[in-house]
Tab-separated table of C-alpha atoms and ligand atoms in Angstrom:
chain	number	residue	atom	x	y	z
I	1	MET	CA	94.087	99.666	79.159
I	2	SER	CA	95.369	102.492	76.964
I	3	ASP	CA	98.957	103.612	76.408
I	4	ALA	CA	98.347	106.398	78.934
I	5	THR	CA	97.390	104.050	81.719
I	6	ARG	CA	100.236	101.717	80.796
I	7	ASP	CA	102.759	104.579	80.996
I	8	ILE	CA	101.475	105.559	84.431
I	9	GLU	CA	101.476	101.923	85.611
I	10	ALA	CA	105.055	101.513	84.352
I	11	LEU	CA	106.093	104.639	86.254
I	12	ILE	CA	104.441	103.376	89.453
I	13	ASP	CA	106.227	100.020	89.068
I	14	LEU	CA	109.603	101.740	88.679
I	15	MET	CA	108.946	104.007	91.665
I	16	ALA	CA	107.811	101.071	93.818
I	17	ARG	CA	111.287	99.519	93.407
I	18	LEU	CA	112.937	102.391	95.261
I	19	PRO	CA	113.993	101.638	98.823
I	20	GLY	CA	111.473	103.116	101.251
I	21	LEU	CA	108.572	103.131	98.769
I	22	GLY	CA	106.076	100.277	98.496
I	23	PRO	CA	103.316	99.981	95.869
I	24	ARG	CA	100.914	102.185	97.851
I	25	SER	CA	103.359	105.020	98.489
I	26	ALA	CA	104.581	104.751	94.878
I	27	ARG	CA	101.008	105.302	93.672
I	28	ARG	CA	100.607	108.306	95.999
I	29	ALA	CA	103.954	109.734	94.876
I	30	VAL	CA	103.065	109.350	91.183
I	31	LEU	CA	99.634	110.967	91.685
I	32	HIS	CA	101.317	113.829	93.517
I	33	LEU	CA	103.796	114.178	90.646
I	34	ILE	CA	101.028	114.155	88.030
I	35	LYS	CA	99.151	116.869	89.920
I	36	LYS	CA	102.324	118.963	90.006
I	37	ARG	CA	103.630	117.844	86.625
I	38	GLY	CA	104.783	121.312	85.598
I	39	GLN	CA	106.479	122.497	88.794
I	40	VAL	CA	107.766	119.184	90.202
I	41	MET	CA	107.556	116.203	87.837
I	42	ALA	CA	109.273	117.685	84.784
I	43	PRO	CA	112.163	119.197	86.835
I	44	LEU	CA	112.543	115.906	88.735
I	45	ALA	CA	112.692	113.942	85.473
I	46	ARG	CA	115.367	116.325	84.169
I	47	ALA	CA	117.398	116.211	87.405
I	48	MET	CA	117.263	112.424	87.319
I	49	ALA	CA	118.324	112.213	83.672
I	50	ASP	CA	121.211	114.654	84.358
I	51	VAL	CA	122.513	112.652	87.308
I	52	ALA	CA	121.989	109.327	85.493
I	53	ALA	CA	124.108	110.643	82.618
I	54	SER	CA	126.879	112.222	84.693
I	55	ALA	CA	127.249	110.279	87.958
I	56	ARG	CA	130.141	107.895	88.402
I	57	GLU	CA	132.236	106.356	91.144
I	58	CYS	CA	135.481	108.036	92.155
I	59	ALA	CA	138.340	105.816	90.973
I	60	THR	CA	140.246	106.432	94.196
I	61	CYS	CA	137.723	106.416	97.053
I	62	GLY	CA	134.425	105.095	95.645
I	63	ASN	CA	132.504	108.306	96.422
I	64	ILE	CA	129.944	109.519	93.865
I	65	GLY	CA	130.959	112.358	91.559
I	66	THR	CA	130.966	113.267	87.876
I	67	ALA	CA	134.678	112.975	87.122
I	68	ASP	CA	137.322	110.268	87.494
I	69	LEU	CA	138.152	111.774	90.877
I	70	CYS	CA	135.474	113.043	93.284
I	71	ASP	CA	135.424	116.565	94.795
I	72	ILE	CA	137.050	115.393	98.014
I	73	CYS	CA	139.895	113.522	96.303
I	74	ARG	CA	140.534	116.570	94.065
I	75	ASP	CA	140.621	119.023	96.994
I	76	PRO	CA	144.288	119.417	98.144
I	77	ARG	CA	143.131	120.760	101.533
I	78	ARG	CA	141.714	117.312	102.301
I	79	ALA	CA	145.119	115.593	101.952
I	80	THR	CA	145.444	115.554	105.743
I	81	GLY	CA	147.044	112.113	105.974
I	82	GLU	CA	143.779	110.727	107.387
I	83	ILE	CA	141.428	108.333	105.592
I	84	CYS	CA	137.982	107.560	106.977
I	85	VAL	CA	136.726	104.111	105.924
I	86	VAL	CA	132.937	103.830	105.478
I	87	GLU	CA	130.680	101.062	104.221
I	88	ASP	CA	128.576	103.141	101.882
I	89	VAL	CA	128.321	106.576	100.234
I	90	ALA	CA	125.329	107.266	102.529
I	91	ASP	CA	127.718	106.959	105.485
I	92	LEU	CA	130.200	109.311	103.770
I	93	TRP	CA	127.383	111.862	103.381
I	94	ALA	CA	126.472	111.413	107.063
I	95	MET	CA	130.120	112.060	108.057
I	96	GLU	CA	130.225	115.163	105.829
I	97	ARG	CA	127.023	116.492	107.423
I	98	GLY	CA	128.756	116.083	110.790
I	99	GLN	CA	131.450	118.530	109.508
I	100	ALA	CA	133.974	117.095	111.966
I	101	PHE	CA	136.240	115.159	109.573
I	102	ARG	CA	138.455	117.072	107.139
I	103	GLY	CA	140.430	114.216	105.533
I	104	ARG	CA	139.548	111.841	102.714
I	105	TYR	CA	137.420	108.703	102.511
I	106	HIS	CA	137.516	105.124	101.361
I	107	VAL	CA	134.091	103.673	100.536
I	108	LEU	CA	134.051	99.890	100.883
I	109	GLY	CA	130.681	99.382	99.219
I	110	GLY	CA	129.543	96.889	101.869
I	111	THR	CA	130.965	94.623	104.533
I	112	LEU	CA	132.685	91.266	104.432
I	113	SER	CA	130.027	88.569	104.316
I	114	ALA	CA	130.600	84.856	103.920
I	115	LEU	CA	126.869	84.437	103.313
I	116	ASP	CA	126.808	86.840	100.352
I	117	ALA	CA	130.309	85.762	99.202
I	118	ILE	CA	131.697	89.293	99.679
I	119	GLY	CA	135.449	89.097	100.198
I	120	PRO	CA	138.239	91.698	100.593
I	121	GLU	CA	138.599	92.190	96.805
I	122	GLU	CA	134.913	93.153	96.451
I	123	LEU	CA	135.369	95.732	99.203
I	124	ARG	CA	138.408	97.383	97.634
I	125	ILE	CA	140.547	96.593	100.678
I	126	PRO	CA	143.686	95.971	98.549
I	127	ALA	CA	143.099	99.437	97.053
I	128	LEU	CA	142.983	100.857	100.588
I	129	VAL	CA	146.323	99.235	101.434
I	130	ALA	CA	147.810	100.722	98.250
I	131	ARG	CA	146.506	104.204	99.172
I	132	ILE	CA	148.197	104.058	102.594
I	133	ARG	CA	151.523	103.763	100.798
I	134	ASP	CA	150.870	106.061	97.834
I	135	GLU	CA	149.270	108.926	99.753
I	136	GLY	CA	151.470	108.856	102.860
I	137	VAL	CA	148.497	108.207	105.146
I	138	ARG	CA	149.166	108.417	108.901
I	139	GLU	CA	145.776	107.421	110.309
I	140	VAL	CA	142.893	105.246	109.120
I	141	ILE	CA	139.624	105.900	110.974
I	142	LEU	CA	137.181	103.018	110.713
I	143	ALA	CA	133.639	104.439	110.687
I	144	LEU	CA	131.838	101.147	110.092
I	145	ASN	CA	128.386	100.300	111.376
I	146	ALA	CA	128.218	98.735	114.827
I	147	THR	CA	126.867	95.487	113.374
I	148	ILE	CA	128.524	92.066	113.509
I	149	ASP	CA	129.507	92.267	109.808
I	150	GLY	CA	130.728	95.852	110.290
I	151	GLN	CA	132.903	94.873	113.227
I	152	THR	CA	134.230	91.742	111.463
I	153	THR	CA	135.221	93.965	108.553
I	154	ALA	CA	136.862	96.480	110.908
I	155	HIS	CA	138.999	93.712	112.448
I	156	TYR	CA	139.933	92.386	109.015
I	157	ILE	CA	141.067	95.842	107.868
I	158	ALA	CA	143.025	96.450	111.072
I	159	ASP	CA	144.842	93.147	110.445
I	160	ALA	CA	145.455	93.977	106.777
I	161	LEU	CA	147.024	97.302	107.756
I	162	GLU	CA	149.365	95.801	110.340
I	163	GLY	CA	152.982	96.493	109.439
I	164	THR	CA	152.154	99.526	107.292
I	165	GLY	CA	152.951	101.821	110.219
I	166	VAL	CA	149.565	103.532	109.977
I	167	THR	CA	147.502	104.212	113.108
I	168	VAL	CA	144.107	102.497	112.936
I	169	THR	CA	141.280	103.959	115.050
I	170	SER	CA	137.534	103.611	115.112
I	171	LEU	CA	134.643	105.866	116.064
I	172	ALA	CA	133.810	105.789	119.773
I	173	GLN	CA	130.767	103.735	120.668
I	174	GLY	CA	128.326	104.974	123.277
I	175	VAL	CA	125.099	106.718	124.042
I	176	PRO	CA	124.124	109.128	121.217
I	177	ILE	CA	123.780	112.794	122.188
I	178	GLY	CA	120.185	113.237	123.310
I	179	GLY	CA	119.709	109.459	123.353
I	180	GLU	CA	117.439	108.034	126.018
I	181	LEU	CA	118.756	104.852	127.600
I	182	ASP	CA	115.299	103.333	127.496
I	183	TYR	CA	115.350	103.410	123.690
I	184	LEU	CA	118.857	102.018	123.185
I	185	ASP	CA	119.586	98.403	122.419
I	186	ASP	CA	121.479	96.357	124.973
I	187	GLY	CA	124.691	96.234	122.928
I	188	THR	CA	124.967	100.038	122.906
I	189	ILE	CA	124.467	100.233	126.655
I	190	GLN	CA	127.072	97.500	127.221
I	191	ALA	CA	129.581	99.251	124.926
I	192	ALA	CA	128.942	102.592	126.626
I	193	LEU	CA	129.457	101.022	130.029
I	194	ARG	CA	132.716	99.332	128.986
I	195	ALA	CA	134.000	102.643	127.572
I	196	ARG	CA	132.914	104.678	130.626
I	197	LYS	CA	135.034	107.678	131.582
I	198	ALA	CA	135.780	109.409	134.855
I	199	VAL	CA	133.645	112.514	135.398
I	200	GLN	CA	135.862	115.576	135.945
U	1	MET	CA	130.849	121.869	96.301
U	2	SER	CA	131.110	121.036	92.605
U	3	ASP	CA	128.338	120.991	89.983
U	4	ALA	CA	128.159	117.211	90.407
U	5	THR	CA	127.440	117.380	94.099
U	6	ARG	CA	125.007	120.229	93.525
U	7	ASP	CA	123.096	118.189	90.918
U	8	ILE	CA	122.838	115.253	93.302
U	9	GLU	CA	121.798	117.531	96.185
U	10	ALA	CA	119.127	119.108	93.966
U	11	LEU	CA	117.825	115.659	93.043
U	12	ILE	CA	117.668	114.617	96.708
U	13	ASP	CA	115.776	117.823	97.557
U	14	LEU	CA	113.207	117.159	94.807
U	15	MET	CA	112.788	113.526	95.862
U	16	ALA	CA	112.401	114.510	99.532
U	17	ARG	CA	109.290	116.518	98.589
U	18	LEU	CA	107.431	113.385	97.480
U	19	PRO	CA	104.804	112.132	99.902
U	20	GLY	CA	106.158	109.170	101.870
U	21	LEU	CA	109.825	110.144	101.451
U	22	GLY	CA	111.727	112.257	103.979
U	23	PRO	CA	115.291	113.558	103.574
U	24	ARG	CA	116.832	110.284	104.754
U	25	SER	CA	114.824	107.996	102.502
U	26	ALA	CA	115.304	110.443	99.612
U	27	ARG	CA	119.098	110.147	100.063
U	28	ARG	CA	118.850	106.333	100.134
U	29	ALA	CA	116.608	106.323	97.058
U	30	VAL	CA	118.993	108.599	95.120
U	31	LEU	CA	122.025	106.490	96.068
U	32	HIS	CA	120.150	103.374	94.961
U	33	LEU	CA	119.297	105.109	91.677
U	34	ILE	CA	122.903	106.197	91.117
U	35	LYS	CA	124.118	102.633	91.701
U	36	LYS	CA	121.569	101.373	89.157
U	37	ARG	CA	121.794	104.395	86.878
U	38	GLY	CA	121.743	102.344	83.685
U	39	GLN	CA	118.985	99.844	84.464
U	40	VAL	CA	116.731	101.917	86.752
U	41	MET	CA	117.536	105.630	86.905
U	42	ALA	CA	117.614	106.436	83.182
U	43	PRO	CA	114.358	104.475	82.468
U	44	LEU	CA	112.695	106.116	85.483
U	45	ALA	CA	113.724	109.586	84.285
U	46	ARG	CA	112.308	108.806	80.832
U	47	ALA	CA	109.055	107.351	82.230
U	48	MET	CA	108.650	110.445	84.385
U	49	ALA	CA	109.310	112.835	81.513
U	50	ASP	CA	106.819	110.914	79.314
U	51	VAL	CA	104.058	111.038	81.906
U	52	ALA	CA	104.826	114.678	82.770
U	53	ALA	CA	104.449	115.575	79.097
U	54	SER	CA	101.315	113.517	78.389
U	55	ALA	CA	99.216	113.279	81.570
U	56	ARG	CA	96.102	115.388	81.930
U	57	GLU	CA	92.797	115.363	83.759
U	58	CYS	CA	89.747	113.878	82.048
U	59	ALA	CA	87.387	116.762	81.214
U	60	THR	CA	84.371	114.710	82.252
U	61	CYS	CA	85.324	112.726	85.359
U	62	GLY	CA	88.652	114.129	86.626
U	63	ASN	CA	90.514	110.809	86.197
U	64	ILE	CA	94.099	110.915	84.868
U	65	GLY	CA	94.673	110.095	81.214
U	66	THR	CA	96.446	111.454	78.155
U	67	ALA	CA	93.456	112.644	76.125
U	68	ASP	CA	90.530	115.005	76.738
U	69	LEU	CA	88.527	111.976	77.878
U	70	CYS	CA	90.006	109.179	80.000
U	71	ASP	CA	89.945	105.461	79.096
U	72	ILE	CA	86.887	104.810	81.243
U	73	CYS	CA	84.856	107.712	79.847
U	74	ARG	CA	85.761	106.617	76.291
U	75	ASP	CA	84.737	102.972	76.887
U	76	PRO	CA	81.063	102.539	75.823
U	77	ARG	CA	80.774	99.349	77.925
U	78	ARG	CA	81.155	101.485	81.021
U	79	ALA	CA	78.056	103.582	80.257
U	80	THR	CA	76.068	101.498	82.751
U	81	GLY	CA	74.003	104.365	84.154
U	82	GLU	CA	76.053	104.228	87.377
U	83	ILE	CA	78.552	106.846	88.539
U	84	CYS	CA	80.856	106.191	91.481
U	85	VAL	CA	81.908	109.410	93.257
U	86	VAL	CA	85.405	109.336	94.794
U	87	GLU	CA	87.528	111.966	96.505
U	88	ASP	CA	90.742	111.314	94.628
U	89	VAL	CA	92.250	109.430	91.668
U	90	ALA	CA	93.969	107.137	94.214
U	91	ASP	CA	90.497	106.051	95.370
U	92	LEU	CA	89.436	105.471	91.739
U	93	TRP	CA	92.488	103.229	91.302
U	94	ALA	CA	91.591	101.360	94.506
U	95	MET	CA	88.029	100.791	93.199
U	96	GLU	CA	89.410	99.554	89.848
U	97	ARG	CA	91.735	97.126	91.640
U	98	GLY	CA	88.642	95.775	93.407
U	99	GLN	CA	87.219	94.917	89.929
U	100	ALA	CA	83.679	95.048	91.313
U	101	PHE	CA	82.430	98.300	89.742
U	102	ARG	CA	81.854	98.466	85.981
U	103	GLY	CA	80.379	101.970	85.638
U	104	ARG	CA	82.036	105.371	85.402
U	105	TYR	CA	83.516	107.713	87.987
U	106	HIS	CA	83.395	111.284	89.169
U	107	VAL	CA	86.569	112.438	90.943
U	108	LEU	CA	85.856	115.297	93.343
U	109	GLY	CA	89.495	116.173	93.985
U	110	GLY	CA	88.916	116.535	97.740
U	111	THR	CA	86.135	117.077	100.240
U	112	LEU	CA	84.148	120.115	101.291
U	113	SER	CA	86.124	121.988	103.911
U	114	ALA	CA	85.210	125.307	105.466
U	115	LEU	CA	88.711	125.486	106.947
U	116	ASP	CA	90.446	125.187	103.564
U	117	ALA	CA	87.707	127.202	101.795
U	118	ILE	CA	86.825	124.268	99.531
U	119	GLY	CA	83.238	124.663	98.340
U	120	PRO	CA	81.013	122.711	95.893
U	121	GLU	CA	82.452	124.507	92.834
U	122	GLU	CA	86.002	123.415	93.679
U	123	LEU	CA	84.807	119.786	93.940
U	124	ARG	CA	83.066	119.788	90.553
U	125	ILE	CA	79.702	119.028	92.167
U	126	PRO	CA	77.786	121.200	89.633
U	127	ALA	CA	79.509	119.146	86.896
U	128	LEU	CA	78.260	115.965	88.596
U	129	VAL	CA	74.673	117.297	88.588
U	130	ALA	CA	75.020	118.096	84.877
U	131	ARG	CA	76.293	114.554	84.151
U	132	ILE	CA	73.244	112.968	85.844
U	133	ARG	CA	71.084	114.746	83.281
U	134	ASP	CA	73.323	114.445	80.216
U	135	GLU	CA	74.339	110.795	80.648
U	136	GLY	CA	70.988	109.393	81.845
U	137	VAL	CA	72.492	108.214	85.133
U	138	ARG	CA	70.264	106.025	87.323
U	139	GLU	CA	72.480	105.525	90.383
U	140	VAL	CA	75.219	107.555	92.070
U	141	ILE	CA	77.378	105.498	94.452
U	142	LEU	CA	79.209	107.632	96.994
U	143	ALA	CA	82.570	105.991	97.743
U	144	LEU	CA	83.922	108.735	99.985
U	145	ASN	CA	86.273	108.201	102.885
U	146	ALA	CA	84.648	107.502	106.245
U	147	THR	CA	85.981	110.764	107.690
U	148	ILE	CA	83.935	113.700	108.979
U	149	ASP	CA	84.734	115.781	105.854
U	150	GLY	CA	83.995	112.782	103.612
U	151	GLN	CA	80.627	112.197	105.230
U	152	THR	CA	79.742	115.937	105.197
U	153	THR	CA	80.507	115.930	101.472
U	154	ALA	CA	78.391	112.790	100.953
U	155	HIS	CA	75.392	114.457	102.624
U	156	TYR	CA	75.889	117.623	100.580
U	157	ILE	CA	75.949	115.622	97.316
U	158	ALA	CA	72.868	113.596	98.319
U	159	ASP	CA	71.034	116.900	98.945
U	160	ALA	CA	72.265	118.388	95.658
U	161	LEU	CA	70.959	115.363	93.737
U	162	GLU	CA	67.506	115.457	95.336
U	163	GLY	CA	64.827	115.931	92.711
U	164	THR	CA	67.000	114.574	89.865
U	165	GLY	CA	65.308	111.154	90.249
U	166	VAL	CA	68.690	109.421	90.649
U	167	THR	CA	69.212	106.790	93.360
U	168	VAL	CA	72.037	107.782	95.734
U	169	THR	CA	73.809	104.983	97.623
U	170	SER	CA	77.053	104.689	99.530
U	171	LEU	CA	79.543	101.902	100.212
U	172	ALA	CA	78.642	99.754	103.203
U	173	GLN	CA	80.626	100.454	106.350
U	174	GLY	CA	81.838	97.600	108.498
U	175	VAL	CA	84.685	95.329	109.479
U	176	PRO	CA	87.147	94.837	106.574
U	177	ILE	CA	87.584	91.253	105.351
U	178	GLY	CA	90.335	89.749	107.473
U	179	GLY	CA	90.167	92.745	109.823
U	180	GLU	CA	90.825	92.085	113.496
U	181	LEU	CA	88.493	93.964	115.820
U	182	ASP	CA	91.370	94.787	118.104
U	183	TYR	CA	93.014	96.878	115.359
U	184	LEU	CA	89.900	98.772	114.257
U	185	ASP	CA	89.035	102.250	115.423
U	186	ASP	CA	85.930	102.754	117.542
U	187	GLY	CA	83.946	104.437	114.741
U	188	THR	CA	84.294	101.382	112.480
U	189	ILE	CA	83.153	99.044	115.230
U	190	GLN	CA	80.178	101.304	116.008
U	191	ALA	CA	79.209	101.517	112.317
U	192	ALA	CA	79.551	97.740	111.896
U	193	LEU	CA	77.370	97.167	114.946
U	194	ARG	CA	74.663	99.580	113.735
U	195	ALA	CA	74.643	97.865	110.301
U	196	ARG	CA	74.602	94.340	111.771
U	197	LYS	CA	72.788	91.631	109.831
U	198	ALA	CA	70.983	88.476	110.812
U	199	VAL	CA	73.161	85.370	110.380
U	200	GLN	CA	71.374	82.904	108.069
C	1	ZN	ZN1	137.201	110.259	95.806
C	2	ZN	ZN1	86.924	110.266	82.545
């Protein structure tokens, strides 16, 4: 095996470690990149090196940016007195795509988990409590996943914020827009039924 | 949106163009990379830039390498008088993983397709005919996919090689090792039945 083949093998191995790509799709992706090495592979390598060099976590909210404070924490228009708590930056991006929330975020970086020894300190919950005070927050919206760990974490945060005077809410649970009942899990149907509303 | 966010968005867009990754998995992959920017993202960017700068197609067989001739075409032990014809470099890699074939390859880069206006010239079939003569090839093994286009291409190549004195064979079709009949398509079962063998 020559250096060439070794370089390509090394690239496939690195690609195969990405979530969503196995060895087979990593090989296909690398072949595709090699075929389009001028138009796609070289720009992708540069984009990746740029982001690797510049990306960092926002010191306040945990969002990804290139400065000590992320775009959202720097934007004075987003000081609405509302903080949306999410598990992960992917969830923050999903909320931003929804374009419904105009406040700021707090990214936990996971959920409480006895199994994985993830406690409140790991999730930056003390930092959240400090922000309530420092930023004059009126409402904390918990946008955690509707999993057992997500809901355990939501309850823990609600408890931790008791006595701060802040209103704690969470996203409504129910049938997604366009969702077919037949495809929903039982828990979603039960939650939607419990939260049923009178039809006007 | 700041430069930072734009850089990350641009990276997600580039990643989402890879086969096997959609927008959602591209976002997850980029977030994963940003979290592991030191250990994974920077090495991946370098590996990609290296391969983008060095990779090229072998002038003889169409395999990927870093020189005019690929590793296999440079290796004198692989001048066995056999050439295995494959559609794509991914198929060449699959054959090499099988470790059963010790000859050389000819990568067509696709199949004949009237619809996509892919003719014999595009598939380097004249170059294959020239190699038969120049390299003293005794056997051409057609390892094309068992699709209609693959089989049309196989027949075309067999015709093109008539009169060269070379033996043209193709991979046996049948039930894959460990394959369950229930999961096979009808064509495979039909081919396996037609090629049935006496049990010793
Ligand atoms: Zn921030
Ligand atoms: Zn070659």
